[in-house]
């Protein structure tokens, strides 16, 4: 588990604390987040109780806790890599802060945690997320068919993107 504060130009990523339940509840109950993340109570529970391989951060802009980002690290030497997930409250979307938070975490995973490859797997129809990830340097790998169940109970496709260490944009 990563237990450091990471600082970008406009964002600060700090590890989730036990008293963050209210902050996380607000983030995951935002309809524009729940649309992609699913059941808010479950997302909050998972963020408060990460697995050993997972690290969870609140994203702050100034003093405002406006988002959540997490990574999961695979330590099997044959398949070592890290994956990332992110959610910003809707009033903080569309300002380029998502790509900045991802870049901040990606830099740490590559430089300090020595990962050579990162992955991210949005719904294939989440165009905004895909654009944001491509802006950081992620490249589409392919469609994962009927990968994820949406809030309406139906399966939809996911898009796997990956980024090799040298591809992280400055
Ligand atoms: C996905 C997310 C992290 C992107 O972060 P962001 O800070 O909003 O991203 P940006 O401001 O860089 O916008 C990304 C792109 O989408 C475009 N965009 C903005 N609002 C949009 C919308 N409603 N629909 C489609 N595209 C949109 C932006 O113009 C930008 O395009 P560009 O790179 O060509 O300029 C953030 O919007 C978010 O948390 N959304 C809700 C939860 C979510 O979808 N999480 C991802 C699950 S995998």
Short mmCIF file of C-alpha atoms in Angstrom, two decimals, residues 29-101:
data_model
loop_
_atom_site.label_atom_id
_atom_site.label_comp_id
_atom_site.label_asym_id
_atom_site.label_seq_id
_atom_site.Cartn_x
_atom_site.Cartn_y
_atom_site.Cartn_z
CA UNK A 29 -23.29 9.78 -4.78
CA UNK A 30 -22.69 12.36 -7.49
CA UNK A 31 -24.92 11.06 -10.33
CA UNK A 32 -22.16 11.64 -12.92
CA UNK A 33 -19.83 9.45 -10.86
CA UNK A 34 -22.41 6.77 -9.91
CA UNK A 35 -23.29 6.43 -13.60
CA UNK A 36 -19.83 4.93 -14.18
CA UNK A 37 -18.84 3.58 -10.76
CA UNK A 38 -22.13 1.88 -9.82
CA UNK A 39 -23.65 1.51 -6.36
CA UNK A 40 -22.31 4.45 -4.22
CA UNK A 41 -22.37 2.65 -0.83
CA UNK A 42 -20.28 -0.17 -2.25
CA UNK A 43 -17.75 2.26 -3.78
CA UNK A 44 -17.40 4.04 -0.41
CA UNK A 45 -16.96 0.73 1.42
CA UNK A 46 -14.28 -0.44 -1.03
CA UNK A 47 -12.44 2.90 -0.82
CA UNK A 48 -12.40 2.73 3.00
CA UNK A 49 -11.27 -0.93 3.05
CA UNK A 50 -8.68 -1.44 0.31
CA UNK A 51 -6.98 -4.77 -0.37
CA UNK A 52 -3.24 -4.97 0.41
CA UNK A 53 -2.44 -4.44 -3.29
CA UNK A 54 -4.61 -1.30 -3.49
CA UNK A 55 -3.90 2.34 -2.55
CA UNK A 56 -6.69 4.90 -2.25
CA UNK A 57 -6.33 8.69 -2.32
CA UNK A 58 -8.62 11.70 -1.93
CA UNK A 59 -7.86 14.29 -4.64
CA UNK A 60 -7.77 17.85 -3.33
CA UNK A 61 -7.76 21.07 -5.38
CA UNK A 62 -6.67 23.79 -2.99
CA UNK A 63 -8.46 22.85 0.23
CA UNK A 64 -11.42 21.17 -1.53
CA UNK A 65 -11.62 17.35 -1.50
CA UNK A 66 -13.13 16.93 -4.99
CA UNK A 67 -12.24 13.47 -6.16
CA UNK A 68 -10.95 9.98 -5.53
CA UNK A 69 -8.20 8.01 -7.27
CA UNK A 70 -6.91 4.53 -6.59
CA UNK A 71 -4.33 2.15 -7.95
CA UNK A 72 -3.89 -1.57 -7.69
CA UNK A 73 -0.43 -3.12 -8.04
CA UNK A 74 0.21 -6.62 -9.40
CA UNK A 75 3.40 -7.98 -7.86
CA UNK A 76 3.68 -11.32 -9.69
CA UNK A 77 7.12 -10.83 -11.34
CA UNK A 78 5.83 -12.19 -14.66
CA UNK A 79 2.95 -9.73 -14.86
CA UNK A 80 4.02 -6.74 -12.72
CA UNK A 81 1.97 -3.64 -13.55
CA UNK A 82 -0.42 -1.19 -11.88
CA UNK A 83 -3.98 -0.20 -12.77
CA UNK A 84 -5.72 3.11 -12.00
CA UNK A 85 -9.35 4.24 -11.40
CA UNK A 86 -10.62 7.78 -10.84
CA UNK A 87 -13.75 9.78 -10.00
CA UNK A 88 -14.15 13.58 -9.80
CA UNK A 89 -17.28 15.32 -8.49
CA UNK A 90 -19.22 16.79 -11.42
CA UNK A 91 -18.53 20.45 -10.51
CA UNK A 92 -14.80 19.68 -10.84
CA UNK A 93 -14.98 17.81 -14.15
CA UNK A 94 -14.00 19.30 -17.51
CA UNK A 95 -11.12 21.42 -16.13
CA UNK A 96 -8.27 19.05 -16.94
CA UNK A 97 -7.85 18.06 -13.28
CA UNK A 98 -8.56 14.37 -13.97
CA UNK A 99 -5.62 13.99 -16.38
CA UNK A 100 -3.43 15.92 -13.94
CA UNK A 101 -4.32 13.60 -11.03
#
